[in-house]
Amino acid sequence: MDHFLYRDGKLHAEDVPLTEIAADVGTPFYCYSTATLTRHFQLFQDALAGMDHLVCFAVKSLSNQAVLRVLSDLGAGMDVVSEGEYRRAQAAGVPGERIVFSGVGKTREEMAYALIHGIRQFNVESAEELRVLSDVAAGLGKTAPITLRVNPDVDAKTHEKIATGRKEDKFGVPISAARAIYAEAATLPGIEVVGVDVHIGSQLTDLAPFEAAFTKIADLTRDLRAEGHVIRRLDLGGGLGIPYTRSNETPPLPMDYGAMIKRVLGDLDVEIEIEPGRLISGNAGILVASVIYLKQGEGRDFLILDAAMNDLIRPAMYGAHHDIIPVIEAQAASLQRPVDIVGPVCESGDTFAKQRAMPALCAGDLVAFRSAGAYGAVMSSEYNTRPLIPEVLVQGDQYAVIRARPSFDEMINRDKLPAWL
Ligand code: LLP
């Protein structure tokens, strides 16, 4: 459920008509709903109620500071994967003890920054990284709390590019090697083992792969404890999928996910961390664009928008589906016609939808891409020298621009001519 609904024939974000924001800010823009972010975060809180837990929002899915502040004020922790994300979380006011640091390629500089400013734990992804972290921490006179991310060799049954828990994926250490690396960790200076971490992929639409992975983690936890390690925390990663179409998708609910976690891991007496991104931010955001032209091609018509693949890359990159709806509600009886919905970028991959049934639209009309909050703005680029588009946050009847559209000068003046030109 989200808070982007038609009222009096106009699509609203909470209590604000999107026509009003479009007139003020210009298109294209991203728009987020505080009530939806809050509701989705709360679903996880409720799902894990009764267990000691921390919901760490995956900052990579939507990293605007205002969004991080909304979630942090609700008690969220943050899962970061770079110094940049750490600094964003920090700038949003999130204390270090609520930040976990994931990622296969943490540098010494990133480790040092997090150690100096405070960190809940590093999710270490290799023996090599563990040794470097020990060196950095010991050098600073600090202790790095760690989990080891294990790769359970479970197929998440999701899109090839976002499955991360099979042995051929670059993530984590093979579960078969985990005990030896924990044994090494116990001997290293500057390292304190606190738990185990796993993340098998994103946009999972079935609980079975999660359960298979968590069962392996439960067994590993028992083995590690028997060997004398203190395993007080399990980080279960993110990955719970969302419905991208209104009709036929029914991914598992957070409540069922939570019940499964309690069933599989409840007797271990551990603190649970989860790292959801998409389920919190995905349906809390839309992308609003204008129609530039309705172009009549040979045998097909093209709806050319002012948003392009550089603003929302998911359709081009993963073949992802986003519902695209008119901001002014179509009359129930109005005729739907198939059109290709495209952007202005100079490649055929800049196609959002092919032969999508749409009501009659013409130049100047507004459309909204649903479910664009996660991995939308964060993956955008300036390809074709198109400025990054603004982000707007709505709360009730208020809205604010939380990232402004840069001017052409700001964008172009970042280039510097060398002295010899
Ligand atoms: N934790 C770790 C270690 C991750 O790598 C990820 C996502 C998450 C948590 C959050 O997963 P979520 O709950 O959002 O599924 N750009 C792709 C998705 C990439 C996901 C990368 N890792 C997309 O647009 O579908």
GROMACS .gro file of C-alpha atoms and ligand atoms in nm:
model
  446
    1MET     CA    1   0.000   0.000   0.000
    2ASP     CA    2   0.122   0.350  -0.075
    3HIS     CA    3  -0.002   0.707  -0.054
    4PHE     CA    4  -0.010   0.794  -0.425
    5LEU     CA    5  -0.381   0.794  -0.500
    6TYR     CA    6  -0.624   0.973  -0.729
    7ARG     CA    7  -0.845   1.231  -0.564
    8ASP     CA    8  -1.094   1.429  -0.769
    9GLY     CA    9  -0.934   1.286  -1.082
   10LYS     CA   10  -0.581   1.400  -0.996
   11LEU     CA   11  -0.297   1.185  -0.870
   12HIS     CA   12  -0.183   1.304  -0.527
   13ALA     CA   13   0.122   1.236  -0.315
   14GLU     CA   14  -0.047   1.216   0.025
   15ASP     CA   15  -0.250   1.541   0.033
   16VAL     CA   16  -0.059   1.726  -0.240
   17PRO     CA   17  -0.171   1.716  -0.605
   18LEU     CA   18   0.125   1.626  -0.826
   19THR     CA   19   0.016   1.891  -1.076
   20GLU     CA   20   0.102   2.149  -0.807
   21ILE     CA   21   0.453   2.014  -0.754
   22ALA     CA   22   0.510   1.982  -1.129
   23ALA     CA   23   0.408   2.346  -1.183
   24ASP     CA   24   0.644   2.456  -0.908
   25VAL     CA   25   0.948   2.232  -0.962
   26GLY     CA   26   0.920   2.142  -1.330
   27THR     CA   27   0.949   1.790  -1.469
   28PRO     CA   28   1.093   1.535  -1.446
   29PHE     CA   29   1.123   1.486  -1.070
   30TYR     CA   30   1.118   1.215  -0.808
   31CYS     CA   31   0.858   1.243  -0.534
   32TYR     CA   32   0.861   1.049  -0.206
   33SER     CA   33   0.590   0.997   0.052
   34THR     CA   34   0.683   1.017   0.419
   35ALA     CA   35   0.370   0.824   0.523
   36THR     CA   36   0.461   0.537   0.290
   37LEU     CA   37   0.825   0.525   0.407
   38THR     CA   38   0.701   0.524   0.766
   39ARG     CA   39   0.440   0.258   0.706
   40HIS     CA   40   0.684   0.023   0.534
   41PHE     CA   41   0.951   0.068   0.800
   42GLN     CA   42   0.690  -0.002   1.065
   43LEU     CA   43   0.587  -0.325   0.892
   44PHE     CA   44   0.935  -0.463   0.961
   45GLN     CA   45   0.931  -0.334   1.318
   46ASP     CA   46   0.602  -0.514   1.375
   47ALA     CA   47   0.720  -0.828   1.195
   48LEU     CA   48   1.019  -0.862   1.429
   49ALA     CA   49   0.842  -0.745   1.744
   50GLY     CA   50   0.928  -0.965   2.039
   51MET     CA   51   1.281  -1.029   1.911
   52ASP     CA   52   1.578  -0.810   1.991
   53HIS     CA   53   1.631  -0.648   1.650
   54LEU     CA   54   1.748  -0.352   1.443
   55VAL     CA   55   1.610  -0.268   1.100
   56CYS     CA   56   1.900  -0.118   0.903
   57PHE     CA   57   1.775   0.062   0.594
   58ALA     CA   58   1.984  -0.018   0.282
   59VAL     CA   59   2.102   0.335   0.203
   60LYS     CA   60   2.194   0.235  -0.152
   61SER     CA   61   1.826   0.205  -0.245
   62LEU     CA   62   1.745   0.571  -0.171
   63SER     CA   63   2.013   0.779  -0.011
   64ASN     CA   64   1.875   1.131   0.017
   65GLN     CA   65   1.954   1.266   0.364
   66ALA     CA   66   1.595   1.375   0.424
   67VAL     CA   67   1.475   1.019   0.372
   68LEU     CA   68   1.750   0.886   0.599
   69ARG     CA   69   1.643   1.137   0.865
   70VAL     CA   70   1.277   1.028   0.845
   71LEU     CA   71   1.379   0.666   0.896
   72SER     CA   72   1.643   0.739   1.157
   73ASP     CA   73   1.389   0.936   1.361
   74LEU     CA   74   1.175   0.621   1.361
   75GLY     CA   75   1.468   0.428   1.509
   76ALA     CA   76   1.617   0.278   1.193
   77GLY     CA   77   1.978   0.179   1.160
   78MET     CA   78   2.154   0.210   0.825
   79ASP     CA   79   2.335  -0.037   0.602
   80VAL     CA   80   2.605   0.146   0.406
   81VAL     CA   81   2.845   0.023   0.139
   82SER     CA   82   3.084   0.313   0.093
   83GLU     CA   83   3.236   0.604   0.280
   84GLY     CA   84   3.003   0.830   0.085
   85GLU     CA   85   2.698   0.646   0.217
   86TYR     CA   86   2.847   0.646   0.567
   87ARG     CA   87   2.892   1.023   0.546
   88ARG     CA   88   2.536   1.069   0.421
   89ALA     CA   89   2.399   0.867   0.712
   90GLN     CA   90   2.620   1.067   0.947
   91ALA     CA   91   2.504   1.396   0.793
   92ALA     CA   92   2.145   1.282   0.844
   93GLY     CA   93   2.223   1.242   1.213
   94VAL     CA   94   2.246   0.863   1.236
   95PRO     CA   95   2.482   0.760   1.519
   96GLY     CA   96   2.770   0.527   1.429
   97GLU     CA   97   2.639   0.257   1.660
   98ARG     CA   98   2.341   0.220   1.428
   99ILE     CA   99   2.546   0.193   1.105
  100VAL     CA  100   2.659  -0.138   0.956
  101PHE     CA  101   2.916  -0.140   0.677
  102SER     CA  102   2.874  -0.396   0.397
  103GLY     CA  103   3.047  -0.446   0.062
  104VAL     CA  104   3.318  -0.662  -0.097
  105GLY     CA  105   3.572  -0.388  -0.158
  106LYS     CA  106   3.610  -0.171   0.151
  107THR     CA  107   3.931   0.028   0.136
  108ARG     CA  108   4.165   0.106   0.424
  109GLU     CA  109   4.049   0.468   0.411
  110GLU     CA  110   3.684   0.366   0.438
  111MET     CA  111   3.758   0.133   0.728
  112ALA     CA  112   3.952   0.403   0.911
  113TYR     CA  113   3.679   0.661   0.860
  114ALA     CA  114   3.414   0.429   1.006
  115LEU     CA  115   3.635   0.320   1.296
  116ILE     CA  116   3.714   0.678   1.391
  117HIS     CA  117   3.352   0.796   1.365
  118GLY     CA  118   3.189   0.487   1.516
  119ILE     CA  119   3.046   0.173   1.366
  120ARG     CA  120   2.805  -0.095   1.478
  121GLN     CA  121   2.981  -0.363   1.277
  122PHE     CA  122   3.168  -0.437   0.956
  123ASN     CA  123   3.018  -0.717   0.749
  124VAL     CA  124   3.347  -0.866   0.631
  125GLU     CA  125   3.340  -1.045   0.297
  126SER     CA  126   3.678  -1.220   0.272
  127ALA     CA  127   3.980  -1.339   0.471
  128GLU     CA  128   4.185  -1.079   0.285
  129GLU     CA  129   3.955  -0.797   0.400
  130LEU     CA  130   3.957  -0.933   0.756
  131ARG     CA  131   4.337  -0.911   0.773
  132VAL     CA  132   4.341  -0.556   0.637
  133LEU     CA  133   4.070  -0.450   0.882
  134SER     CA  134   4.270  -0.598   1.169
  135ASP     CA  135   4.573  -0.402   1.056
  136VAL     CA  136   4.381  -0.074   1.020
  137ALA     CA  137   4.197  -0.114   1.353
  138ALA     CA  138   4.507  -0.214   1.548
  139GLY     CA  139   4.696   0.077   1.391
  140LEU     CA  140   4.432   0.316   1.520
  141GLY     CA  141   4.416   0.149   1.860
  142LYS     CA  142   4.053   0.055   1.791
  143THR     CA  143   3.854  -0.265   1.793
  144ALA     CA  144   3.643  -0.346   1.488
  145PRO     CA  145   3.323  -0.538   1.563
  146ILE     CA  146   3.268  -0.782   1.277
  147THR     CA  147   3.039  -1.038   1.128
  148LEU     CA  148   3.156  -1.255   0.843
  149ARG     CA  149   2.926  -1.250   0.541
  150VAL     CA  150   2.883  -1.610   0.440
  151ASN     CA  151   2.777  -1.723   0.098
  152PRO     CA  152   2.530  -2.006   0.160
  153ASP     CA  153   2.513  -2.116  -0.206
  154VAL     CA  154   2.139  -2.061  -0.230
  155ASP     CA  155   1.974  -1.945  -0.549
  156ALA     CA  156   1.749  -1.648  -0.468
  157LYS     CA  157   1.546  -1.711  -0.787
  158THR     CA  158   1.556  -1.347  -0.881
  159HIS     CA  159   1.702  -1.147  -1.170
  160GLU     CA  160   2.050  -1.274  -1.264
  161LYS     CA  161   2.211  -0.935  -1.197
  162ILE     CA  162   2.085  -0.906  -0.839
  163ALA     CA  163   2.132  -1.263  -0.710
  164THR     CA  164   2.422  -1.265  -0.463
  165GLY     CA  165   2.410  -1.591  -0.266
  166ARG     CA  166   2.533  -1.852  -0.515
  167LYS     CA  167   2.886  -1.982  -0.501
  168GLU     CA  168   2.972  -1.824  -0.836
  169ASP     CA  169   2.875  -1.477  -0.703
  170LYS     CA  170   3.150  -1.247  -0.575
  171PHE     CA  171   2.990  -1.200  -0.233
  172GLY     CA  172   3.082  -1.339   0.107
  173VAL     CA  173   3.299  -1.636   0.199
  174PRO     CA  174   3.194  -1.990   0.111
  175ILE     CA  175   3.003  -2.132   0.404
  176SER     CA  176   3.237  -2.430   0.401
  177ALA     CA  177   3.533  -2.197   0.469
  178ALA     CA  178   3.360  -1.990   0.737
  179ARG     CA  179   3.474  -2.184   1.045
  180ALA     CA  180   3.840  -2.158   0.949
  181ILE     CA  181   3.809  -1.782   0.895
  182TYR     CA  182   3.629  -1.735   1.227
  183ALA     CA  183   3.915  -1.927   1.390
  184GLU     CA  184   4.162  -1.687   1.230
  185ALA     CA  185   3.950  -1.385   1.329
  186ALA     CA  186   3.970  -1.493   1.693
  187THR     CA  187   4.348  -1.460   1.680
  188LEU     CA  188   4.368  -1.121   1.507
  189PRO     CA  189   4.433  -0.796   1.694
  190GLY     CA  190   4.172  -0.522   1.662
  191ILE     CA  191   3.895  -0.767   1.567
  192GLU     CA  192   3.592  -0.860   1.777
  193VAL     CA  193   3.359  -1.122   1.633
  194VAL     CA  194   2.996  -1.035   1.706
  195GLY     CA  195   2.796  -1.242   1.461
  196VAL     CA  196   2.722  -1.380   1.117
  197ASP     CA  197   2.589  -1.200   0.808
  198VAL     CA  198   2.413  -1.323   0.495
  199HIS     CA  199   2.242  -1.150   0.200
  200ILE     CA  200   2.133  -1.367  -0.092
  201GLY     CA  201   1.987  -1.116  -0.335
  202SER     CA  202   1.724  -0.856  -0.407
  203GLN     CA  203   1.359  -0.858  -0.520
  204LEU     CA  204   1.292  -1.207  -0.382
  205THR     CA  205   0.932  -1.305  -0.434
  206ASP     CA  206   0.940  -1.631  -0.239
  207LEU     CA  207   1.041  -1.702   0.121
  208ALA     CA  208   1.188  -2.046   0.046
  209PRO     CA  209   1.540  -1.927  -0.054
  210PHE     CA  210   1.553  -1.706   0.257
  211GLU     CA  211   1.453  -1.999   0.473
  212ALA     CA  212   1.713  -2.225   0.310
  213ALA     CA  213   1.985  -1.964   0.375
  214PHE     CA  214   1.876  -1.885   0.732
  215THR     CA  215   1.865  -2.256   0.818
  216LYS     CA  216   2.228  -2.286   0.710
  217ILE     CA  217   2.311  -1.978   0.918
  218ALA     CA  218   2.142  -2.132   1.223
  219ASP     CA  219   2.352  -2.448   1.183
  220LEU     CA  220   2.669  -2.244   1.139
  221THR     CA  221   2.585  -2.038   1.449
  222ARG     CA  222   2.557  -2.354   1.659
  223ASP     CA  223   2.888  -2.486   1.522
  224LEU     CA  224   3.067  -2.157   1.584
  225ARG     CA  225   2.934  -2.134   1.938
  226ALA     CA  226   3.047  -2.491   2.003
  227GLU     CA  227   3.394  -2.376   1.895
  228GLY     CA  228   3.387  -2.095   2.149
  229HIS     CA  229   3.294  -1.794   1.934
  230VAL     CA  230   3.054  -1.535   2.067
  231ILE     CA  231   2.776  -1.510   1.810
  232ARG     CA  232   2.527  -1.264   1.951
  233ARG     CA  233   2.399  -1.103   1.634
  234LEU     CA  234   2.274  -1.231   1.297
  235ASP     CA  235   2.248  -0.989   1.006
  236LEU     CA  236   2.008  -1.141   0.756
  237GLY     CA  237   2.054  -0.884   0.477
  238GLY     CA  238   1.773  -0.739   0.271
  239GLY     CA  239   1.599  -0.860  -0.039
  240LEU     CA  240   1.227  -0.888   0.026
  241GLY     CA  241   1.055  -0.809  -0.305
  242ILE     CA  242   0.772  -0.568  -0.380
  243PRO     CA  243   0.484  -0.581  -0.629
  244TYR     CA  244   0.576  -0.379  -0.938
  245THR     CA  245   0.241  -0.434  -1.104
  246ARG     CA  246  -0.096  -0.376  -0.947
  247SER     CA  247  -0.242  -0.704  -1.058
  248ASN     CA  248  -0.065  -1.036  -1.055
  249GLU     CA  249   0.229  -1.014  -0.814
  250THR     CA  250   0.195  -1.114  -0.452
  251PRO     CA  251   0.539  -1.120  -0.291
  252PRO     CA  252   0.550  -1.241   0.070
  253LEU     CA  253   0.449  -0.994   0.338
  254PRO     CA  254   0.698  -0.867   0.598
  255MET     CA  255   0.481  -1.031   0.865
  256ASP     CA  256   0.530  -1.376   0.707
  257TYR     CA  257   0.901  -1.306   0.662
  258GLY     CA  258   0.923  -1.212   1.030
  259ALA     CA  259   0.731  -1.524   1.136
  260MET     CA  260   0.971  -1.740   0.934
  261ILE     CA  261   1.272  -1.568   1.097
  262LYS     CA  262   1.125  -1.637   1.440
  263ARG     CA  263   1.057  -1.999   1.350
  264VAL     CA  264   1.404  -2.068   1.205
  265LEU     CA  265   1.621  -1.854   1.433
  266GLY     CA  266   1.405  -1.778   1.735
  267ASP     CA  267   1.564  -2.034   1.965
  268LEU     CA  268   1.918  -1.906   1.913
  269ASP     CA  269   1.885  -1.612   2.151
  270VAL     CA  270   2.047  -1.369   1.909
  271GLU     CA  271   1.985  -1.011   1.809
  272ILE     CA  272   1.848  -0.994   1.453
  273GLU     CA  273   1.946  -0.728   1.203
  274ILE     CA  274   1.787  -0.695   0.863
  275GLU     CA  275   1.886  -0.463   0.578
  276PRO     CA  276   1.575  -0.393   0.370
  277GLY     CA  277   1.598  -0.128   0.102
  278ARG     CA  278   1.344  -0.178  -0.172
  279LEU     CA  279   1.052  -0.278   0.049
  280ILE     CA  280   1.084   0.044   0.246
  281SER     CA  281   1.165   0.288  -0.033
  282GLY     CA  282   1.036   0.128  -0.356
  283ASN     CA  283   0.668   0.204  -0.343
  284ALA     CA  284   0.732   0.521  -0.142
  285GLY     CA  285   0.856   0.699  -0.454
  286ILE     CA  286   0.735   0.789  -0.801
  287LEU     CA  287   0.896   0.959  -1.097
  288VAL     CA  288   0.684   1.229  -1.260
  289ALA     CA  289   0.753   1.319  -1.623
  290SER     CA  290   0.589   1.516  -1.903
  291VAL     CA  291   0.502   1.403  -2.250
  292ILE     CA  292   0.712   1.593  -2.504
  293TYR     CA  293   0.566   1.437  -2.819
  294LEU     CA  294   0.330   1.165  -2.923
  295LYS     CA  295   0.517   1.057  -3.234
  296GLN     CA  296   0.348   0.851  -3.498
  297GLY     CA  297   0.585   0.586  -3.628
  298GLU     CA  298   0.534   0.314  -3.882
  299GLY     CA  299   0.301   0.062  -3.726
  300ARG     CA  300   0.355   0.197  -3.375
  301ASP     CA  301   0.333   0.520  -3.183
  302PHE     CA  302   0.595   0.652  -2.943
  303LEU     CA  303   0.518   0.846  -2.631
  304ILE     CA  304   0.833   1.054  -2.588
  305LEU     CA  305   0.885   1.174  -2.230
  306ASP     CA  306   1.119   1.427  -2.075
  307ALA     CA  307   1.250   1.153  -1.841
  308ALA     CA  308   1.503   0.910  -1.981
  309MET     CA  309   1.715   0.605  -1.898
  310ASN     CA  310   1.966   0.830  -1.722
  311ASP     CA  311   1.692   0.925  -1.472
  312LEU     CA  312   1.553   0.572  -1.421
  313ILE     CA  313   1.777   0.300  -1.556
  314ARG     CA  314   1.594  -0.008  -1.426
  315PRO     CA  315   1.395  -0.083  -1.744
  316ALA     CA  316   1.707  -0.053  -1.964
  317MET     CA  317   1.934  -0.239  -1.723
  318TYR     CA  318   1.716  -0.521  -1.592
  319GLY     CA  319   1.419  -0.516  -1.830
  320ALA     CA  320   1.226  -0.403  -1.522
  321HIS     CA  321   0.857  -0.319  -1.538
  322HIS     CA  322   0.726   0.005  -1.388
  323ASP     CA  323   0.358   0.091  -1.405
  324ILE     CA  324   0.319   0.425  -1.582
  325ILE     CA  325  -0.004   0.610  -1.515
  326PRO     CA  326  -0.144   0.949  -1.616
  327VAL     CA  327  -0.144   1.216  -1.343
  328ILE     CA  328  -0.487   1.330  -1.460
  329GLU     CA  329  -0.698   1.019  -1.421
  330ALA     CA  330  -0.824   0.870  -1.746
  331GLN     CA  331  -1.200   0.840  -1.784
  332ALA     CA  332  -1.306   0.484  -1.714
  333ALA     CA  333  -1.448   0.452  -2.064
  334SER     CA  334  -1.150   0.609  -2.242
  335LEU     CA  335  -0.986   0.401  -2.508
  336GLN     CA  336  -0.647   0.248  -2.424
  337ARG     CA  337  -0.399   0.217  -2.706
  338PRO     CA  338  -0.059   0.042  -2.715
  339VAL     CA  339   0.237   0.280  -2.733
  340ASP     CA  340   0.613   0.253  -2.684
  341ILE     CA  341   0.711   0.479  -2.394
  342VAL     CA  342   1.058   0.621  -2.446
  343GLY     CA  343   1.295   0.897  -2.337
  344PRO     CA  344   1.497   1.145  -2.541
  345VAL     CA  345   1.837   0.973  -2.499
  346CYS     CA  346   2.009   0.866  -2.818
  347GLU     CA  347   1.990   0.490  -2.790
  348SER     CA  348   1.713   0.242  -2.849
  349GLY     CA  349   1.769   0.104  -2.499
  350ASP     CA  350   1.613   0.426  -2.372
  351THR     CA  351   1.275   0.254  -2.371
  352PHE     CA  352   1.062   0.233  -2.059
  353ALA     CA  353   0.787   0.012  -2.201
  354LYS     CA  354   0.698  -0.143  -2.534
  355GLN     CA  355   0.342  -0.161  -2.661
  356ARG     CA  356   0.203  -0.058  -2.322
  357ALA     CA  357  -0.172   0.009  -2.322
  358MET     CA  358  -0.215   0.375  -2.231
  359PRO     CA  359  -0.505   0.620  -2.241
  360ALA     CA  360  -0.487   0.901  -2.496
  361LEU     CA  361  -0.211   1.144  -2.396
  362CYS     CA  362  -0.067   1.443  -2.570
  363ALA     CA  363   0.224   1.685  -2.540
  364GLY     CA  364   0.236   1.851  -2.199
  365ASP     CA  365   0.045   1.578  -2.014
  366LEU     CA  366   0.200   1.440  -1.696
  367VAL     CA  367   0.266   1.073  -1.624
  368ALA     CA  368   0.395   0.899  -1.311
  369PHE     CA  369   0.618   0.592  -1.290
  370ARG     CA  370   0.516   0.393  -0.987
  371SER     CA  371   0.751   0.201  -0.757
  372ALA     CA  372   1.045   0.423  -0.849
  373GLY     CA  373   1.162   0.510  -0.497
  374ALA     CA  374   1.421   0.233  -0.476
  375TYR     CA  375   1.719   0.225  -0.711
  376GLY     CA  376   1.577   0.519  -0.905
  377ALA     CA  377   1.739   0.853  -0.818
  378VAL     CA  378   2.044   0.676  -0.674
  379MET     CA  379   2.128   0.509  -1.006
  380SER     CA  380   2.074   0.816  -1.221
  381SER     CA  381   2.348   0.981  -1.423
  382GLU     CA  382   2.406   1.289  -1.636
  383TYR     CA  383   2.430   1.089  -1.960
  384ASN     CA  384   2.361   1.313  -2.260
  385THR     CA  385   2.446   1.606  -2.029
  386ARG     CA  386   2.104   1.589  -1.872
  387PRO     CA  387   2.104   1.741  -1.520
  388LEU     CA  388   2.017   1.509  -1.229
  389ILE     CA  389   1.650   1.558  -1.160
  390PRO     CA  390   1.514   1.702  -0.835
  391GLU     CA  391   1.383   1.499  -0.544
  392VAL     CA  392   1.075   1.614  -0.351
  393LEU     CA  393   0.952   1.486  -0.016
  394VAL     CA  394   0.586   1.509   0.079
  395GLN     CA  395   0.444   1.492   0.429
  396GLY     CA  396   0.070   1.538   0.456
  397ASP     CA  397  -0.013   1.865   0.280
  398GLN     CA  398   0.347   1.990   0.280
  399TYR     CA  399   0.622   1.929   0.030
  400ALA     CA  400   0.987   2.030   0.004
  401VAL     CA  401   1.256   1.999  -0.258
  402ILE     CA  402   1.514   1.775  -0.091
  403ARG     CA  403   1.757   1.787  -0.382
  404ALA     CA  404   1.741   2.074  -0.626
  405ARG     CA  405   1.787   2.045  -1.000
  406PRO     CA  406   2.137   2.176  -1.076
  407SER     CA  407   2.175   2.454  -1.329
  408PHE     CA  408   2.346   2.382  -1.659
  409ASP     CA  409   2.634   2.600  -1.542
  410GLU     CA  410   2.683   2.399  -1.223
  411MET     CA  411   2.698   2.084  -1.429
  412ILE     CA  412   2.920   2.210  -1.708
  413ASN     CA  413   3.158   2.413  -1.492
  414ARG     CA  414   3.274   2.099  -1.315
  415ASP     CA  415   3.484   2.036  -1.627
  416LYS     CA  416   3.820   2.211  -1.618
  417LEU     CA  417   4.028   2.297  -1.920
  418PRO     CA  418   4.397   2.209  -1.881
  419ALA     CA  419   4.644   2.497  -1.906
  420TRP     CA  420   4.763   2.387  -2.251
  421LEU     CA  421   4.426   2.433  -2.419
  422LLP     N1  422   2.209  -0.557   0.194
  422LLP     C1  423   2.304  -0.578   0.101
  422LLP     C2  424   2.435  -0.627   0.142
  422LLP     C3  425   2.275  -0.554  -0.035
  422LLP     O1  426   2.368  -0.576  -0.127
  422LLP     C4  427   2.147  -0.504  -0.072
  422LLP     C5  428   2.114  -0.475  -0.211
  422LLP     C6  429   2.052  -0.483   0.030
  422LLP     C7  430   2.086  -0.512   0.162
  422LLP     C8  431   1.915  -0.429   0.003
  422LLP     O2  432   1.839  -0.515  -0.075
  422LLP     P1  433   1.684  -0.484  -0.102
  422LLP     O3  434   1.610  -0.501   0.028
  422LLP     O4  435   1.674  -0.346  -0.152
  422LLP     O5  436   1.644  -0.585  -0.202
  422LLP     N2  437   1.978  -0.197  -0.848
  422LLP     C9  438   1.901  -0.319  -0.835
  422LLP    C10  439   1.905  -0.375  -0.694
  422LLP    C11  440   2.044  -0.398  -0.641
  422LLP    C12  441   2.046  -0.452  -0.500
  422LLP    C13  442   2.185  -0.451  -0.444
  422LLP     N3  443   2.197  -0.491  -0.308
  422LLP    C14  444   1.759  -0.293  -0.882
  422LLP     O6  445   1.730  -0.182  -0.928
  422LLP     O7  446   1.677  -0.382  -0.881
   0.00000   0.00000   0.00000
